[in-house]
GROMACS .gro file of C-alpha atoms in nm:
model
  503
    1MET     CA    1  -0.026  -0.027  -0.036
    2LEU     CA    2   0.135   0.363  -0.109
    3VAL     CA    3   0.192   0.605   0.192
    4VAL     CA    4   0.049   0.938   0.147
    5GLU     CA    5   0.444   1.097   0.044
    6THR     CA    6   0.496   0.849  -0.254
    7ILE     CA    7   0.164   0.922  -0.398
    8THR     CA    8   0.131   1.332  -0.393
    9ARG     CA    9   0.508   1.330  -0.533
   10ILE     CA   10   0.363   1.066  -0.839
   11ARG     CA   11   0.116   1.314  -0.884
   12ARG     CA   12   0.370   1.620  -0.880
   13GLU     CA   13   0.598   1.477  -1.064
   14HIS     CA   14   0.339   1.325  -1.355
   15ARG     CA   15   0.237   1.695  -1.344
   16ASP     CA   16   0.520   1.807  -1.394
   17GLY     CA   17   0.509   1.639  -1.726
   18LYS     CA   18   0.705   1.326  -1.647
   19PRO     CA   19   0.577   0.951  -1.875
   20ILE     CA   20   0.422   0.711  -1.616
   21LYS     CA   21   0.704   0.489  -1.738
   22ALA     CA   22   0.996   0.715  -1.622
   23ILE     CA   23   0.791   0.751  -1.308
   24ALA     CA   24   0.753   0.371  -1.221
   25ARG     CA   25   1.123   0.308  -1.284
   26ASP     CA   26   1.238   0.586  -1.038
   27LEU     CA   27   1.027   0.493  -0.789
   28ARG     CA   28   1.043   0.140  -0.861
   29LEU     CA   29   0.645   0.094  -0.902
   30SER     CA   30   0.433  -0.122  -1.167
   31ARG     CA   31   0.258   0.116  -1.396
   32ASN     CA   32  -0.068   0.034  -1.301
   33THR     CA   33   0.015   0.145  -0.957
   34VAL     CA   34   0.128   0.466  -1.086
   35ARG     CA   35  -0.176   0.468  -1.329
   36LYS     CA   36  -0.409   0.413  -1.039
   37ALA     CA   37  -0.232   0.754  -0.838
   38VAL     CA   38  -0.252   0.947  -1.089
   39ARG     CA   39  -0.633   0.890  -1.158
   40ALA     CA   40  -0.744   0.910  -0.847
   41PRO     CA   41  -0.929   1.222  -0.752
   42ASP     CA   42  -0.712   1.355  -0.496
   43ALA     CA   43  -0.387   1.202  -0.237
   44ASP     CA   44  -0.614   0.921  -0.073
   45ALA     CA   45  -0.601   0.608  -0.314
   46SER     CA   46  -0.674   0.400  -0.024
   47TYR     CA   47  -0.760   0.046  -0.112
   48GLU     CA   48  -1.096  -0.157  -0.008
   49ARG     CA   49  -1.107  -0.460  -0.050
   50LYS     CA   50  -1.467  -0.627  -0.196
   51GLU     CA   51  -1.438  -0.929  -0.090
   52GLN     CA   52  -1.338  -1.040   0.229
   53HIS     CA   53  -1.202  -1.465   0.204
   54ARG     CA   54  -1.202  -1.681   0.494
   55PRO     CA   55  -1.064  -2.019   0.438
   56GLN     CA   56  -1.079  -2.086   0.797
   57THR     CA   57  -1.391  -1.960   0.949
   58GLY     CA   58  -1.534  -2.062   0.616
   59PRO     CA   59  -1.704  -2.448   0.670
   60PHE     CA   60  -1.722  -2.363   1.080
   61SER     CA   61  -1.919  -1.995   0.990
   62ALA     CA   62  -2.311  -2.165   1.037
   63ARG     CA   63  -2.197  -2.299   1.365
   64LEU     CA   64  -1.977  -2.000   1.474
   65GLU     CA   65  -2.301  -1.789   1.418
   66GLU     CA   66  -2.523  -2.057   1.615
   67LEU     CA   67  -2.309  -2.012   1.893
   68LEU     CA   68  -2.295  -1.636   1.851
   69GLU     CA   69  -2.658  -1.683   1.837
   70GLN     CA   70  -2.723  -1.839   2.164
   71ASN     CA   71  -2.472  -1.610   2.349
   72GLU     CA   72  -2.711  -1.347   2.230
   73GLY     CA   73  -2.957  -1.532   2.437
   74LEU     CA   74  -2.814  -1.564   2.769
   75PRO     CA   75  -2.795  -1.326   3.048
   76ARG     CA   76  -2.535  -1.086   3.053
   77ARG     CA   77  -2.394  -1.220   3.356
   78ASP     CA   78  -2.397  -1.579   3.191
   79ARG     CA   79  -2.273  -1.463   2.871
   80LEU     CA   80  -1.993  -1.636   2.706
   81ARG     CA   81  -1.638  -1.424   2.594
   82MET     CA   82  -1.491  -1.466   2.257
   83THR     CA   83  -1.194  -1.684   2.384
   84ARG     CA   84  -1.422  -1.962   2.529
   85ILE     CA   85  -1.665  -1.951   2.161
   86HIS     CA   86  -1.282  -1.952   2.004
   87ASP     CA   87  -1.189  -2.297   2.259
   88LEU     CA   88  -1.558  -2.500   2.194
   89LEU     CA   89  -1.491  -2.448   1.781
   90GLN     CA   90  -1.106  -2.601   1.880
   91ARG     CA   91  -1.303  -2.865   2.016
   92GLU     CA   92  -1.486  -2.930   1.714
   93GLY     CA   93  -1.184  -2.923   1.438
   94PHE     CA   94  -1.117  -2.556   1.390
   95GLY     CA   95  -0.761  -2.503   1.321
   96GLY     CA   96  -0.819  -2.091   1.320
   97SER     CA   97  -0.678  -1.777   1.500
   98TYR     CA   98  -0.874  -1.589   1.806
   99ASP     CA   99  -0.857  -1.300   1.552
  100ALA     CA  100  -1.037  -1.478   1.290
  101VAL     CA  101  -1.286  -1.534   1.518
  102ARG     CA  102  -1.307  -1.212   1.727
  103ARG     CA  103  -1.341  -1.028   1.332
  104TYR     CA  104  -1.584  -1.267   1.246
  105ALA     CA  105  -1.857  -1.179   1.578
  106ALA     CA  106  -1.774  -0.838   1.509
  107ARG     CA  107  -1.882  -0.835   1.168
  108TRP     CA  108  -2.204  -1.029   1.262
  109LYS     CA  109  -2.307  -0.813   1.506
  110ARG     CA  110  -2.273  -0.508   1.297
  111GLU     CA  111  -2.499  -0.633   1.073
  112ARG     CA  112  -2.773  -0.708   1.283
  113ARG     CA  113  -2.718  -0.358   1.466
  114ALA     CA  114  -3.031  -0.191   1.341
  115ASP     CA  115  -3.040   0.118   1.100
  116ALA     CA  116  -2.890   0.418   1.163
  117GLY     CA  117  -3.155   0.647   1.062
  118ASP     CA  118  -3.433   0.441   1.320
  119MET     CA  119  -3.482   0.723   1.590
  120SER     CA  120  -3.590   0.482   1.817
  121LYS     CA  121  -3.204   0.396   1.854
  122VAL     CA  122  -3.097   0.779   1.900
  123PHE     CA  123  -3.147   0.909   2.275
  124ILE     CA  124  -3.109   1.308   2.383
  125PRO     CA  125  -2.865   1.346   2.660
  126LEU     CA  126  -3.041   1.430   2.994
  127MET     CA  127  -2.991   1.724   3.276
  128TYR     CA  128  -3.168   1.764   3.629
  129ARG     CA  129  -3.149   2.036   3.870
  130PRO     CA  130  -3.035   1.986   4.201
  131GLY     CA  131  -3.259   1.779   4.465
  132GLU     CA  132  -3.461   1.726   4.152
  133ALA     CA  133  -3.429   1.335   4.103
  134TYR     CA  134  -3.265   0.978   4.210
  135GLN     CA  135  -3.296   0.663   4.020
  136PHE     CA  136  -3.328   0.305   4.195
  137ASP     CA  137  -3.254  -0.059   4.092
  138TRP     CA  138  -3.133  -0.380   4.244
  139SER     CA  139  -2.866  -0.639   4.099
  140HIS     CA  140  -2.741  -0.954   4.229
  141GLU     CA  141  -2.385  -1.012   4.369
  142ASP     CA  142  -2.211  -1.310   4.421
  143VAL     CA  143  -2.046  -1.304   4.783
  144GLU     CA  144  -1.917  -1.533   5.034
  145ILE     CA  145  -2.055  -1.497   5.419
  146ALA     CA  146  -1.950  -1.687   5.681
  147GLY     CA  147  -1.764  -1.896   5.470
  148LYS     CA  148  -2.060  -1.977   5.242
  149PRO     CA  149  -2.144  -1.861   4.913
  150MET     CA  150  -2.420  -1.629   4.873
  151ARG     CA  151  -2.587  -1.462   4.592
  152VAL     CA  152  -2.714  -1.098   4.755
  153LYS     CA  153  -2.945  -0.833   4.620
  154VAL     CA  154  -2.774  -0.463   4.585
  155ALA     CA  155  -3.022  -0.178   4.590
  156HIS     CA  156  -2.895   0.083   4.437
  157MET     CA  157  -2.982   0.436   4.469
  158ARG     CA  158  -2.851   0.740   4.263
  159PHE     CA  159  -2.884   1.087   4.286
  160CYS     CA  160  -2.906   1.264   3.940
  161TRP     CA  161  -2.732   1.568   3.984
  162SER     CA  162  -2.442   1.525   4.185
  163ARG     CA  163  -2.439   1.149   4.076
  164ALA     CA  164  -2.400   1.034   4.493
  165PRO     CA  165  -2.412   0.666   4.511
  166PHE     CA  166  -2.537   0.467   4.733
  167VAL     CA  167  -2.551   0.078   4.784
  168ARG     CA  168  -2.682  -0.208   5.040
  169ALA     CA  169  -2.703  -0.566   5.000
  170TYR     CA  170  -2.999  -0.801   5.108
  171PRO     CA  171  -3.096  -1.135   5.114
  172ARG     CA  172  -3.439  -1.088   4.940
  173GLU     CA  173  -3.574  -0.804   4.690
  174THR     CA  174  -3.901  -0.798   4.842
  175GLN     CA  175  -4.112  -0.471   4.918
  176GLU     CA  176  -3.985  -0.500   5.313
  177MET     CA  177  -3.642  -0.471   5.182
  178VAL     CA  178  -3.714  -0.177   4.983
  179PHE     CA  179  -3.881   0.022   5.215
  180ASP     CA  180  -3.547  -0.017   5.420
  181ALA     CA  181  -3.299   0.054   5.162
  182HIS     CA  182  -3.512   0.417   5.063
  183ALA     CA  183  -3.483   0.464   5.523
  184ARG     CA  184  -3.113   0.431   5.492
  185ALA     CA  185  -2.995   0.571   5.172
  186PHE     CA  186  -3.205   0.937   5.269
  187THR     CA  187  -3.027   0.881   5.560
  188PHE     CA  188  -2.724   0.828   5.393
  189PHE     CA  189  -2.769   1.141   5.158
  190GLY     CA  190  -2.925   1.336   5.440
  191GLY     CA  191  -3.214   1.459   5.264
  192VAL     CA  192  -3.480   1.310   4.999
  193PRO     CA  193  -3.543   1.439   4.601
  194THR     CA  194  -3.870   1.509   4.501
  195ARG     CA  195  -3.874   1.202   4.252
  196GLY     CA  196  -3.774   0.895   4.229
  197ILE     CA  197  -3.688   0.707   3.930
  198TYR     CA  198  -3.773   0.339   3.929
  199ASP     CA  199  -3.805   0.035   3.661
  200ASN     CA  200  -4.154  -0.187   3.693
  201MET     CA  201  -4.058  -0.353   3.979
  202LYS     CA  202  -4.320  -0.591   4.094
  203THR     CA  203  -4.280  -0.397   4.414
  204ALA     CA  204  -4.339  -0.095   4.321
  205VAL     CA  205  -4.569  -0.152   4.040
  206THR     CA  206  -4.852  -0.398   4.043
  207THR     CA  207  -5.033  -0.243   3.675
  208VAL     CA  208  -4.806  -0.117   3.380
  209PHE     CA  209  -5.063   0.025   3.124
  210THR     CA  210  -4.988   0.206   2.759
  211GLY     CA  211  -4.749   0.472   2.765
  212LYS     CA  212  -4.662   0.595   3.128
  213GLU     CA  213  -4.961   0.559   3.309
  214ARG     CA  214  -4.895   0.311   3.584
  215LEU     CA  215  -5.095   0.178   3.927
  216PHE     CA  216  -4.885   0.182   4.177
  217ASN     CA  217  -4.817  -0.065   4.479
  218ARG     CA  218  -5.040   0.088   4.773
  219ARG     CA  219  -4.793   0.052   5.012
  220PHE     CA  220  -4.501   0.212   4.781
  221LEU     CA  221  -4.708   0.456   4.676
  222ILE     CA  222  -4.792   0.528   5.104
  223MET     CA  223  -4.378   0.488   5.135
  224THR     CA  224  -4.337   0.762   4.899
  225ASP     CA  225  -4.569   1.013   4.986
  226HIS     CA  226  -4.444   0.958   5.353
  227TYR     CA  227  -4.075   1.120   5.190
  228GLY     CA  228  -4.295   1.366   4.942
  229VAL     CA  229  -4.100   1.193   4.621
  230GLU     CA  230  -4.347   1.201   4.324
  231PRO     CA  231  -4.291   0.788   4.164
  232VAL     CA  232  -4.193   0.780   3.762
  233ALA     CA  233  -4.158   0.452   3.629
  234CYS     CA  234  -3.958   0.369   3.316
  235SER     CA  235  -4.101   0.221   3.010
  236PRO     CA  236  -4.059  -0.129   2.957
  237ALA     CA  237  -3.725  -0.282   2.846
  238ALA     CA  238  -3.594   0.134   2.865
  239GLY     CA  239  -3.284   0.100   3.091
  240TRP     CA  240  -3.155   0.443   2.927
  241GLU     CA  241  -3.409   0.639   3.116
  242LYS     CA  242  -3.279   0.530   3.408
  243GLY     CA  243  -2.900   0.515   3.253
  244GLN     CA  244  -2.698   0.645   3.578
  245VAL     CA  245  -2.839   0.350   3.835
  246GLU     CA  246  -2.768   0.091   3.530
  247ASN     CA  247  -2.398   0.265   3.513
  248GLN     CA  248  -2.374   0.236   3.879
  249VAL     CA  249  -2.500  -0.155   3.905
  250GLN     CA  250  -2.219  -0.177   3.589
  251THR     CA  251  -1.902   0.030   3.717
  252SER     CA  252  -2.024  -0.129   4.155
  253ARG     CA  253  -1.995  -0.449   3.981
  254GLU     CA  254  -1.637  -0.402   3.915
  255ARG     CA  255  -1.530  -0.148   4.161
  256LEU     CA  256  -1.694  -0.300   4.465
  257PHE     CA  257  -1.778  -0.692   4.415
  258LYS     CA  258  -1.454  -0.834   4.208
  259PRO     CA  259  -1.289  -1.056   4.372
  260ARG     CA  260  -1.545  -1.182   4.506
  261LEU     CA  261  -1.575  -1.032   4.831
  262ARG     CA  262  -1.553  -1.229   5.210
  263PHE     CA  263  -1.729  -1.078   5.507
  264ALA     CA  264  -1.883  -1.311   5.849
  265SER     CA  265  -2.186  -1.153   5.804
  266LEU     CA  266  -2.459  -0.944   5.655
  267GLU     CA  267  -2.412  -0.645   5.831
  268GLU     CA  268  -2.014  -0.644   5.827
  269LEU     CA  269  -2.059  -0.649   5.401
  270ASN     CA  270  -2.288  -0.350   5.435
  271ILE     CA  271  -2.073  -0.157   5.632
  272TRP     CA  272  -1.773  -0.142   5.413
  273LEU     CA  273  -2.029  -0.129   5.114
  274GLU     CA  274  -2.160   0.255   5.308
  275ALA     CA  275  -1.765   0.329   5.352
  276GLU     CA  276  -1.693   0.224   4.963
  277CYS     CA  277  -1.968   0.472   4.922
  278ARG     CA  278  -1.845   0.780   5.079
  279ARG     CA  279  -1.486   0.666   4.921
  280TRP     CA  280  -1.611   0.665   4.615
  281ALA     CA  281  -1.755   1.016   4.605
  282GLU     CA  282  -1.501   1.175   4.779
  283ARG     CA  283  -1.204   1.003   4.514
  284ASN     CA  284  -1.403   1.070   4.149
  285GLY     CA  285  -1.465   1.383   3.957
  286HIS     CA  286  -1.794   1.472   3.890
  287PRO     CA  287  -1.849   1.417   3.476
  288ASP     CA  288  -1.975   1.783   3.444
  289LEU     CA  289  -1.863   1.999   3.709
  290ASP     CA  290  -1.534   2.087   3.823
  291MET     CA  291  -1.594   1.902   4.180
  292THR     CA  292  -1.571   1.604   4.339
  293ILE     CA  293  -1.875   1.343   4.357
  294ALA     CA  294  -1.878   1.439   4.741
  295GLN     CA  295  -1.852   1.823   4.701
  296ALA     CA  296  -2.116   1.806   4.459
  297LEU     CA  297  -2.401   1.643   4.708
  298GLU     CA  298  -2.286   1.872   4.951
  299ALA     CA  299  -2.368   2.112   4.736
  300GLU     CA  300  -2.705   1.946   4.643
  301ARG     CA  301  -2.800   1.943   5.018
  302PRO     CA  302  -2.983   2.296   5.063
  303MET     CA  303  -3.185   2.167   4.752
  304LEU     CA  304  -3.341   1.825   4.950
  305GLN     CA  305  -3.615   1.798   5.102
  306PRO     CA  306  -3.599   1.764   5.499
  307LEU     CA  307  -3.528   1.379   5.622
  308PRO     CA  308  -3.838   1.296   5.768
  309THR     CA  309  -3.880   1.037   6.075
  310PRO     CA  310  -3.807   0.632   5.907
  311PHE     CA  311  -4.073   0.530   5.736
  312ASP     CA  312  -4.220   0.200   5.902
  313GLY     CA  313  -4.199  -0.003   5.603
  314PHE     CA  314  -4.332  -0.334   5.651
  315PHE     CA  315  -4.538  -0.593   5.444
  316GLU     CA  316  -4.811  -0.775   5.649
  317SER     CA  317  -5.009  -1.043   5.593
  318GLU     CA  318  -5.274  -1.279   5.796
  319HIS     CA  319  -5.176  -1.659   5.942
  320VAL     CA  320  -5.310  -1.832   6.164
  321ALA     CA  321  -5.129  -1.903   6.532
  322SER     CA  322  -5.105  -2.334   6.509
  323SER     CA  323  -5.160  -2.531   6.881
  324THR     CA  324  -4.795  -2.579   6.941
  325CYS     CA  325  -4.789  -2.095   6.964
  326LEU     CA  326  -4.656  -2.107   6.589
  327VAL     CA  327  -4.654  -1.877   6.327
  328SER     CA  328  -4.512  -1.989   5.956
  329PHE     CA  329  -4.379  -1.715   5.748
  330ASP     CA  330  -4.148  -1.743   5.428
  331ARG     CA  331  -4.069  -2.099   5.533
  332ASN     CA  332  -3.995  -2.053   5.915
  333ARG     CA  333  -4.168  -2.085   6.208
  334TYR     CA  334  -4.186  -1.801   6.489
  335SER     CA  335  -4.355  -1.832   6.822
  336VAL     CA  336  -4.646  -1.630   6.956
  337MET     CA  337  -4.770  -1.577   7.323
  338ALA     CA  338  -4.938  -1.875   7.467
  339LYS     CA  339  -5.216  -1.686   7.452
  340ALA     CA  340  -5.309  -1.666   7.070
  341ALA     CA  341  -5.261  -2.012   7.007
  342HIS     CA  342  -5.537  -2.121   6.739
  343GLN     CA  343  -5.611  -1.715   6.686
  344ALA     CA  344  -5.581  -1.502   6.343
  345VAL     CA  345  -5.240  -1.278   6.412
  346GLN     CA  346  -5.079  -1.017   6.187
  347VAL     CA  347  -4.726  -1.065   6.106
  348ARG     CA  348  -4.511  -0.708   5.986
  349ALA     CA  349  -4.209  -0.811   5.801
  350TYR     CA  350  -3.917  -0.590   5.822
  351ALA     CA  351  -3.585  -0.591   5.711
  352THR     CA  352  -3.423  -0.711   5.993
  353ARG     CA  353  -3.703  -0.857   6.245
  354ILE     CA  354  -4.083  -1.010   6.265
  355VAL     CA  355  -4.329  -0.838   6.428
  356ILE     CA  356  -4.647  -1.027   6.542
  357ARG     CA  357  -4.952  -0.877   6.610
  358SER     CA  358  -5.253  -0.964   6.740
  359ASP     CA  359  -5.619  -0.748   6.838
  360GLY     CA  360  -5.357  -0.413   6.817
  361ALA     CA  361  -5.110  -0.582   7.045
  362VAL     CA  362  -4.795  -0.705   7.001
  363ILE     CA  363  -4.759  -1.035   7.079
  364ALA     CA  364  -4.401  -1.128   6.952
  365GLU     CA  365  -4.110  -0.990   6.805
  366HIS     CA  366  -3.774  -1.200   6.688
  367GLU     CA  367  -3.488  -1.137   6.475
  368ARG     CA  368  -3.583  -1.225   6.099
  369ALA     CA  369  -3.433  -1.571   5.939
  370PHE     CA  370  -3.366  -1.591   5.581
  371SER     CA  371  -3.268  -1.997   5.571
  372ARG     CA  372  -3.526  -2.257   5.537
  373ASN     CA  373  -3.714  -2.511   5.833
  374GLN     CA  374  -3.606  -2.308   6.109
  375THR     CA  375  -3.804  -2.254   6.399
  376ILE     CA  376  -3.728  -1.941   6.596
  377THR     CA  377  -3.946  -1.951   7.033
  378ASN     CA  378  -3.871  -1.772   7.320
  379PRO     CA  379  -3.935  -1.999   7.587
  380TRP     CA  380  -4.108  -1.679   7.783
  381HIS     CA  381  -4.386  -1.722   7.538
  382TYR     CA  382  -4.457  -2.050   7.680
  383LEU     CA  383  -4.459  -1.994   7.982
  384PRO     CA  384  -4.870  -1.983   8.062
  385ILE     CA  385  -4.851  -2.322   7.895
  386LEU     CA  386  -4.578  -2.471   8.134
  387ALA     CA  387  -4.712  -2.381   8.498
  388ARG     CA  388  -4.990  -2.594   8.403
  389LYS     CA  389  -4.738  -2.906   8.188
  390PRO     CA  390  -4.421  -2.818   8.439
  391GLY     CA  391  -4.283  -3.164   8.305
  392ALA     CA  392  -4.240  -3.051   7.978
  393LEU     CA  393  -4.006  -2.858   8.159
  394ARG     CA  394  -3.714  -3.132   8.094
  395ASN     CA  395  -3.818  -3.191   7.715
  396GLY     CA  396  -3.962  -2.906   7.613
  397ALA     CA  397  -3.807  -2.805   7.224
  398PRO     CA  398  -3.835  -2.383   7.347
  399PHE     CA  399  -3.649  -2.461   7.692
  400GLN     CA  400  -3.379  -2.614   7.539
  401ASP     CA  401  -3.059  -2.421   7.615
  402TRP     CA  402  -3.294  -2.141   7.780
  403ASP     CA  403  -3.038  -1.879   7.885
  404LEU     CA  404  -3.199  -1.781   8.187
  405PRO     CA  405  -3.058  -1.466   8.437
  406PRO     CA  406  -2.811  -1.606   8.653
  407VAL     CA  407  -3.037  -1.613   9.000
  408LEU     CA  408  -3.275  -1.848   8.809
  409THR     CA  409  -2.963  -2.100   8.679
  410GLN     CA  410  -2.858  -2.095   9.029
  411LEU     CA  411  -3.220  -2.154   9.176
  412ARG     CA  412  -3.217  -2.443   8.936
  413ARG     CA  413  -2.905  -2.605   9.001
  414LYS     CA  414  -2.969  -2.602   9.353
  415LEU     CA  415  -3.320  -2.743   9.338
  416GLY     CA  416  -3.177  -3.058   9.190
  417LYS     CA  417  -3.308  -3.306   8.867
  418GLY     CA  418  -3.625  -3.422   8.835
  419ASP     CA  419  -3.998  -3.477   8.831
  420ASP     CA  420  -4.043  -3.269   9.169
  421ALA     CA  421  -3.764  -3.014   9.131
  422ASP     CA  422  -3.885  -2.903   8.791
  423ARG     CA  423  -4.177  -2.893   8.949
  424ARG     CA  424  -4.122  -2.636   9.216
  425PHE     CA  425  -3.888  -2.470   8.908
  426VAL     CA  426  -4.163  -2.375   8.727
  427ARG     CA  427  -4.381  -2.245   9.059
  428VAL     CA  428  -4.121  -1.963   9.049
  429LEU     CA  429  -4.104  -1.926   8.747
  430ALA     CA  430  -4.484  -1.922   8.726
  431ALA     CA  431  -4.503  -1.595   8.954
  432ILE     CA  432  -4.325  -1.382   8.675
  433PRO     CA  433  -4.654  -1.272   8.448
  434ASP     CA  434  -4.786  -1.142   8.759
  435ASP     CA  435  -4.472  -1.017   8.948
  436GLY     CA  436  -4.220  -0.933   8.678
  437LEU     CA  437  -3.888  -1.114   8.627
  438GLU     CA  438  -3.726  -0.843   8.839
  439VAL     CA  439  -3.953  -0.865   9.144
  440VAL     CA  440  -3.922  -1.275   9.125
  441GLU     CA  441  -3.516  -1.237   9.029
  442ALA     CA  442  -3.510  -0.994   9.428
  443ALA     CA  443  -3.674  -1.227   9.569
  444VAL     CA  444  -3.457  -1.590   9.489
  445ALA     CA  445  -3.128  -1.382   9.518
  446GLU     CA  446  -3.336  -1.273   9.878
  447ALA     CA  447  -3.359  -1.670   9.963
  448LEU     CA  448  -3.033  -1.787   9.829
  449SER     CA  449  -2.875  -1.545  10.088
  450ALA     CA  450  -3.024  -1.669  10.325
  451GLY     CA  451  -2.936  -2.010  10.288
  452THR     CA  452  -3.284  -2.141  10.191
  453VAL     CA  453  -3.346  -2.295   9.876
  454SER     CA  454  -3.728  -2.340   9.865
  455ASP     CA  455  -3.978  -2.222   9.620
  456GLU     CA  456  -4.225  -2.210   9.927
  457VAL     CA  457  -4.012  -1.938  10.083
  458ILE     CA  458  -3.988  -1.763   9.760
  459LEU     CA  459  -4.337  -1.724   9.669
  460ASN     CA  460  -4.389  -1.613  10.089
  461ILE     CA  461  -4.144  -1.371   9.981
  462LEU     CA  462  -4.304  -1.232   9.687
  463SER     CA  463  -4.647  -1.268   9.930
  464ARG     CA  464  -4.555  -1.044  10.134
  465ARG     CA  465  -4.390  -0.762   9.910
  466ARG     CA  466  -4.733  -0.746   9.694
  467GLU     CA  467  -4.914  -0.665  10.008
  468PRO     CA  468  -4.906  -0.270  10.070
  469ARG     CA  469  -4.723  -0.107  10.308
  470ASP     CA  470  -4.794   0.183  10.603
  471ASP     CA  471  -4.493   0.402  10.524
  472GLN     CA  472  -4.619   0.667  10.772
  473THR     CA  473  -4.454   0.662  11.152
  474MET     CA  474  -4.662   0.544  11.443
  475ASP     CA  475  -4.721   0.787  11.692
  476VAL     CA  476  -4.801   0.608  12.014
  477VAL     CA  477  -4.962   0.898  12.209
  478VAL     CA  478  -5.173   1.018  11.880
  479ASN     CA  479  -5.212   0.647  11.701
  480LEU     CA  480  -5.313   0.426  12.015
  481LYS     CA  481  -5.537   0.711  12.117
  482LEU     CA  482  -5.904   0.535  12.181
  483LYS     CA  483  -6.219   0.738  11.971
  484HIS     CA  484  -6.481   0.667  12.250
  485PRO     CA  485  -6.286   0.657  12.549
  486PRO     CA  486  -6.490   0.437  12.829
  487ILE     CA  487  -6.760   0.542  13.057
  488ALA     CA  488  -6.746   0.382  13.442
  489ASP     CA  489  -7.151   0.355  13.420
  490CYS     CA  490  -7.293   0.038  13.632
  491ALA     CA  491  -7.658   0.116  13.499
  492ARG     CA  492  -7.569   0.021  13.166
  493TYR     CA  493  -7.577  -0.310  13.281
  494ASP     CA  494  -7.976  -0.292  13.331
  495THR     CA  495  -8.049  -0.191  12.983
  496VAL     CA  496  -7.940  -0.566  12.867
  497ARG     CA  497  -8.182  -0.754  13.119
  498GLY     CA  498  -8.484  -0.864  13.009
  499LEU     CA  499  -8.847  -0.787  13.149
  500ASN     CA  500  -8.886  -1.114  13.302
  501ALA     CA  501  -8.489  -1.123  13.476
  502ALA     CA  502  -8.464  -1.150  13.902
  503ALA     CA  503  -8.457  -0.827  14.059
   0.00000   0.00000   0.00000
């Protein structure tokens, strides 16, 4: 291929009248090459190949296109790299290079690309005012928690003007996790924008109509109203409408989750992610402003809505407590107070805890479990039943490894083992609902300090403490003075004699 300097020399010498034969001889070029340079409209005589011969990929073109088609249909996370496709072809007898496969794949993608005149694939850059909007999305990432691989659901929020990021991991992608992510993100940012941009996730959108009209979930609307946010849903399969958070998902996957993170608990992971979000904002510059993202967030805070009290973000469902005082929720079982057995209850699921209510009163609260087939019990819920069935103390599932206060543990050890010892210990425990745990502990401590290990003595102490005390000091002269002093009058005895009494 001729360089531009050679072409310009050929054209210059030909304009000066030098024959083509002489030019070809002096430059050691063929006459056809010189003629082509002379006849070109300008000095750009580049060569374009009209047909690309592919002796290696030709016999495997159908198989290669089949692999490329299958790969395009896979989720982005599961797609094969070109090196892997080249390796699969080599196993089937392909002898070409990796570059041949890469070039063929690039041409195949160009041919499948939409026409350049299709306006549906052309976009307008968006611009937001400070405090105007945020974007929210989810991603799925692989981590290692307590030595076990786990795929977590990661909530992403991004302020559109300052580009400030927030990332938090959850074991589920349910509605209560959405509420918790919003509360923590707004607390992290120190304020609330006026508009939120979402995709059509089921936890937010119940029905998608034509155009931009949506029927939002009732609880989701209550949450957005609490924070003063106008929810906006993107068009289906139009990720570019929230492109900032989509970009954050890809960037955070590379910056934060590769290589695979390893933490002892999910809470430790979230503490680290929050610190990394601050570090990200402090170290990276704003793409449009001459400042860092952290500085842009500080400038945006005065335009944000004030941060209200956190939204009571729970998902409520109706259940019935079993005869064993257990309520099944999310493939696990939680205990409730004995009085709620066989009764309808309302389970309020939060991101980290479970609250169970009946008739407007809380009858149980537990830390939420996310594995399967777990039974989470509170032994105090079964105390009224234990008072009637003290024999269950030995083998009752809720009472295994019961973490009792030290004084009660000492009392149980001193009472000994056996049915009679269990019965005596249960009699002391049965007084807790009426007298309170602290009062019973004090009574047990008093009995133990006196060297007495007896349920009768402890119950007697509790009984004495229930009697009202007269804290007023007694004055012997005043308090023991008779209200009606006696009168020495023997004639009064005659009033009690009958009419027929002897004189």
